[in-house]
Amino acid sequence: MGRGEAGEAVRALLDPHLPPALVQVPALVEAVLEGLAEESDGYAANLVAVLSAEAVTIREVGLLASVPAAYQRIVAQREELAEPAPAPLWLGVVGAKVEVEGTVRTALTVDGYSYGTTRRLVVLEAGTTLAKMYTSAAWAYEVDPGHSVRVTGTVKAHDLWHDQQQTVLSRPKRTDVGNGS
């Protein structure tokens, strides 16, 4: 930091916070340097350069203030990598009758095959399973994303959409009618 008035003012602001911070700083710096070691440009490269320097100027204090946020982001990324998400599953085999209970993720009205008709695309999310159905049944027009429903249907196909496994159901019937949406 500078030796002038501005440097003294910054030191006066930081001095009360230094003793507890100095205990945590080495672990934070080590984790951030390790987490950003692969980065070669932009913010990450600048932060690595500042953390690796023996001294900083008043201009770098703002960048150093972002170390706790960078540390939290790195820890969160490590946790995501440590706990892989459960693999999605297809329901049953093609031709089997299945029952699925879940939350409506998508409910869209789409044009039907005949002029003036519509059908409803409903996608249910039940844990690691997605069930997709096209139907003109009245119940499908009554549900919206976020509603919980239980449906039975026949497995028509196993489909991939944007790398997500989806079980396509034909002749879906809502079996929880009367239990609320």
Tab-separated table of C-alpha atoms in Angstrom:
chain	number	residue	atom	x	y	z
A	1	MET	CA	0.000	0.000	0.000
A	2	GLY	CA	1.070	3.525	-0.580
A	3	ARG	CA	2.780	5.593	2.041
A	4	GLY	CA	0.639	8.699	1.532
A	5	GLU	CA	-2.591	9.818	3.120
A	6	ALA	CA	-4.706	7.363	1.116
A	7	GLY	CA	-2.530	4.435	2.189
A	8	GLU	CA	-2.757	5.473	5.832
A	9	ALA	CA	-6.542	5.760	5.585
A	10	VAL	CA	-6.834	2.268	4.113
A	11	ARG	CA	-4.509	0.853	6.767
A	12	ALA	CA	-6.619	2.464	9.504
A	13	LEU	CA	-9.734	0.822	8.071
A	14	LEU	CA	-8.113	-2.598	7.717
A	15	ASP	CA	-6.098	-2.817	10.962
A	16	PRO	CA	-8.984	-3.904	13.245
A	17	HIS	CA	-9.847	-6.762	10.864
A	18	LEU	CA	-6.361	-8.097	10.284
A	19	PRO	CA	-5.772	-10.412	13.303
A	20	PRO	CA	-8.782	-12.733	12.686
A	21	ALA	CA	-8.303	-12.584	8.905
A	22	LEU	CA	-4.629	-13.515	9.089
A	23	VAL	CA	-5.603	-16.872	10.585
A	24	GLN	CA	-7.857	-17.729	7.613
A	25	VAL	CA	-5.935	-16.071	4.781
A	26	PRO	CA	-3.323	-18.797	4.087
A	27	ALA	CA	-5.975	-21.494	3.557
A	28	LEU	CA	-8.102	-19.187	1.393
A	29	VAL	CA	-5.153	-18.102	-0.749
A	30	GLU	CA	-3.928	-21.676	-1.215
A	31	ALA	CA	-7.393	-22.917	-2.213
A	32	VAL	CA	-7.982	-20.030	-4.628
A	33	LEU	CA	-4.543	-20.392	-6.235
A	34	GLU	CA	-5.121	-24.127	-6.655
A	35	GLY	CA	-8.664	-23.641	-7.963
A	36	LEU	CA	-7.617	-21.008	-10.491
A	37	ALA	CA	-4.339	-22.633	-11.556
A	38	GLU	CA	-5.823	-23.710	-14.909
A	39	GLU	CA	-7.117	-20.208	-15.749
A	40	SER	CA	-4.912	-18.105	-18.014
A	41	ASP	CA	-6.818	-14.912	-18.702
A	42	GLY	CA	-9.232	-12.356	-17.330
A	43	TYR	CA	-10.245	-12.038	-13.716
A	44	ALA	CA	-8.777	-15.391	-12.660
A	45	ALA	CA	-5.350	-14.639	-14.107
A	46	ASN	CA	-5.325	-11.196	-12.496
A	47	LEU	CA	-6.332	-12.650	-9.129
A	48	VAL	CA	-3.612	-15.316	-9.337
A	49	ALA	CA	-1.031	-12.643	-10.178
A	50	VAL	CA	-2.080	-10.449	-7.253
A	51	LEU	CA	-2.177	-13.371	-4.797
A	52	SER	CA	1.265	-14.480	-5.938
A	53	ALA	CA	2.812	-11.009	-5.586
A	54	GLU	CA	4.904	-10.071	-2.563
A	55	ALA	CA	3.217	-6.671	-2.275
A	56	VAL	CA	0.180	-4.940	-3.725
A	57	THR	CA	-0.785	-1.362	-4.363
A	58	ILE	CA	-4.027	0.352	-3.440
A	59	ARG	CA	-5.287	-0.481	-6.951
A	60	GLU	CA	-5.293	-4.237	-6.200
A	61	VAL	CA	-7.160	-4.066	-2.861
A	62	GLY	CA	-10.520	-4.317	-4.626
A	63	LEU	CA	-9.400	-7.454	-6.422
A	64	LEU	CA	-8.171	-8.941	-3.153
A	65	ALA	CA	-11.556	-8.215	-1.602
A	66	SER	CA	-13.059	-10.738	-4.027
A	67	VAL	CA	-10.975	-13.632	-2.632
A	68	PRO	CA	-13.698	-14.872	-0.211
A	69	ALA	CA	-16.287	-14.960	-3.037
A	70	ALA	CA	-13.820	-16.759	-5.326
A	71	TYR	CA	-13.106	-19.246	-2.534
A	72	GLN	CA	-16.821	-19.947	-2.024
A	73	ARG	CA	-17.300	-20.474	-5.773
A	74	ILE	CA	-14.354	-22.914	-5.902
A	75	VAL	CA	-15.638	-24.852	-2.877
A	76	ALA	CA	-19.109	-25.100	-4.468
A	77	GLN	CA	-17.599	-26.393	-7.732
A	78	ARG	CA	-15.605	-29.022	-5.838
A	79	GLU	CA	-18.750	-30.170	-4.029
A	80	GLU	CA	-20.599	-30.490	-7.342
A	81	LEU	CA	-17.786	-32.616	-8.739
A	82	ALA	CA	-17.609	-34.750	-5.598
A	83	GLU	CA	-21.308	-35.580	-5.636
A	84	PRO	CA	-22.364	-36.623	-9.119
A	85	ALA	CA	-26.044	-36.178	-9.811
A	86	PRO	CA	-28.002	-39.408	-9.958
A	87	ALA	CA	-28.324	-40.719	-13.493
A	88	PRO	CA	-31.763	-40.281	-15.032
A	89	LEU	CA	-33.781	-43.413	-15.543
A	90	TRP	CA	-36.280	-44.543	-18.103
A	91	LEU	CA	-39.518	-45.986	-16.814
A	92	GLY	CA	-40.264	-49.623	-17.600
A	93	VAL	CA	-39.930	-51.245	-20.994
A	94	VAL	CA	-41.727	-50.280	-24.174
A	95	GLY	CA	-45.294	-51.604	-24.030
A	96	ALA	CA	-45.443	-51.849	-20.224
A	97	LYS	CA	-48.055	-50.004	-18.205
A	98	VAL	CA	-46.447	-47.730	-15.600
A	99	GLU	CA	-47.486	-45.295	-12.927
A	100	VAL	CA	-45.472	-42.158	-12.197
A	101	GLU	CA	-45.990	-39.461	-9.608
A	102	GLY	CA	-44.168	-36.187	-9.905
A	103	THR	CA	-44.169	-32.467	-10.482
A	104	VAL	CA	-45.237	-30.955	-13.785
A	105	ARG	CA	-42.130	-29.438	-15.330
A	106	THR	CA	-43.677	-28.439	-18.680
A	107	ALA	CA	-47.299	-28.004	-19.767
A	108	LEU	CA	-47.653	-26.579	-23.266
A	109	THR	CA	-50.560	-26.508	-25.678
A	110	VAL	CA	-49.511	-27.549	-29.193
A	111	ASP	CA	-51.385	-27.715	-32.472
A	112	GLY	CA	-52.989	-31.062	-33.196
A	113	TYR	CA	-52.802	-33.085	-36.398
A	114	SER	CA	-56.226	-31.877	-37.589
A	115	TYR	CA	-57.249	-28.290	-38.227
A	116	GLY	CA	-58.576	-26.593	-35.071
A	117	THR	CA	-57.439	-29.288	-32.651
A	118	THR	CA	-54.872	-29.036	-29.912
A	119	ARG	CA	-52.968	-31.403	-27.710
A	120	ARG	CA	-51.107	-30.822	-24.491
A	121	LEU	CA	-47.432	-31.656	-23.973
A	122	VAL	CA	-46.893	-32.518	-20.311
A	123	VAL	CA	-43.499	-33.417	-18.853
A	124	LEU	CA	-43.429	-34.804	-15.297
A	125	GLU	CA	-40.304	-34.787	-13.181
A	126	ALA	CA	-40.242	-37.581	-10.625
A	127	GLY	CA	-36.860	-37.735	-8.928
A	128	THR	CA	-34.417	-38.754	-11.645
A	129	THR	CA	-37.168	-39.727	-14.085
A	130	LEU	CA	-38.837	-37.596	-16.735
A	131	ALA	CA	-42.133	-38.739	-18.256
A	132	LYS	CA	-43.320	-36.991	-21.419
A	133	MET	CA	-46.803	-37.285	-22.855
A	134	TYR	CA	-48.952	-35.714	-25.566
A	135	THR	CA	-52.645	-35.855	-24.813
A	136	SER	CA	-55.920	-34.081	-25.441
A	137	ALA	CA	-57.363	-35.307	-22.127
A	138	ALA	CA	-59.121	-32.638	-20.068
A	139	TRP	CA	-56.868	-33.164	-17.035
A	140	ALA	CA	-53.797	-32.086	-19.034
A	141	TYR	CA	-55.300	-28.626	-19.638
A	142	GLU	CA	-55.943	-28.235	-15.896
A	143	VAL	CA	-52.321	-28.677	-14.756
A	144	ASP	CA	-49.550	-26.119	-14.808
A	145	PRO	CA	-45.827	-26.284	-14.038
A	146	GLY	CA	-45.343	-26.891	-10.335
A	147	HIS	CA	-48.475	-29.040	-9.846
A	148	SER	CA	-48.023	-32.513	-8.382
A	149	VAL	CA	-49.820	-35.278	-10.272
A	150	ARG	CA	-49.918	-39.062	-10.537
A	151	VAL	CA	-50.399	-40.574	-13.977
A	152	THR	CA	-50.643	-44.063	-15.431
A	153	GLY	CA	-49.856	-44.813	-19.050
A	154	THR	CA	-48.229	-47.192	-21.459
A	155	VAL	CA	-44.559	-46.749	-22.294
A	156	LYS	CA	-44.517	-45.776	-25.959
A	157	ALA	CA	-40.793	-45.060	-26.316
A	158	HIS	CA	-37.578	-44.077	-24.593
A	159	ASP	CA	-36.456	-40.704	-25.910
A	160	LEU	CA	-33.497	-38.342	-25.527
A	161	TRP	CA	-34.052	-34.583	-25.575
A	162	HIS	CA	-31.056	-32.301	-24.927
A	163	ASP	CA	-29.206	-35.283	-23.440
A	164	GLN	CA	-32.026	-35.971	-20.963
A	165	GLN	CA	-33.656	-39.372	-20.881
A	166	GLN	CA	-37.428	-39.157	-21.163
A	167	THR	CA	-40.014	-41.907	-21.109
A	168	VAL	CA	-42.785	-41.195	-23.613
A	169	LEU	CA	-46.181	-42.329	-22.332
A	170	SER	CA	-49.247	-43.003	-24.450
A	171	ARG	CA	-52.856	-42.922	-23.221
A	172	PRO	CA	-51.950	-41.165	-19.946
A	173	LYS	CA	-54.653	-41.063	-17.294
A	174	ARG	CA	-54.471	-38.946	-14.170
A	175	THR	CA	-55.077	-41.157	-11.147
A	176	ASP	CA	-54.894	-38.615	-8.323
A	177	VAL	CA	-58.006	-36.615	-9.282
A	178	GLY	CA	-59.714	-35.336	-6.162
A	179	ASN	CA	-56.483	-35.196	-4.166
A	180	GLY	CA	-55.779	-31.601	-5.218
A	181	SER	CA	-53.253	-30.157	-7.593
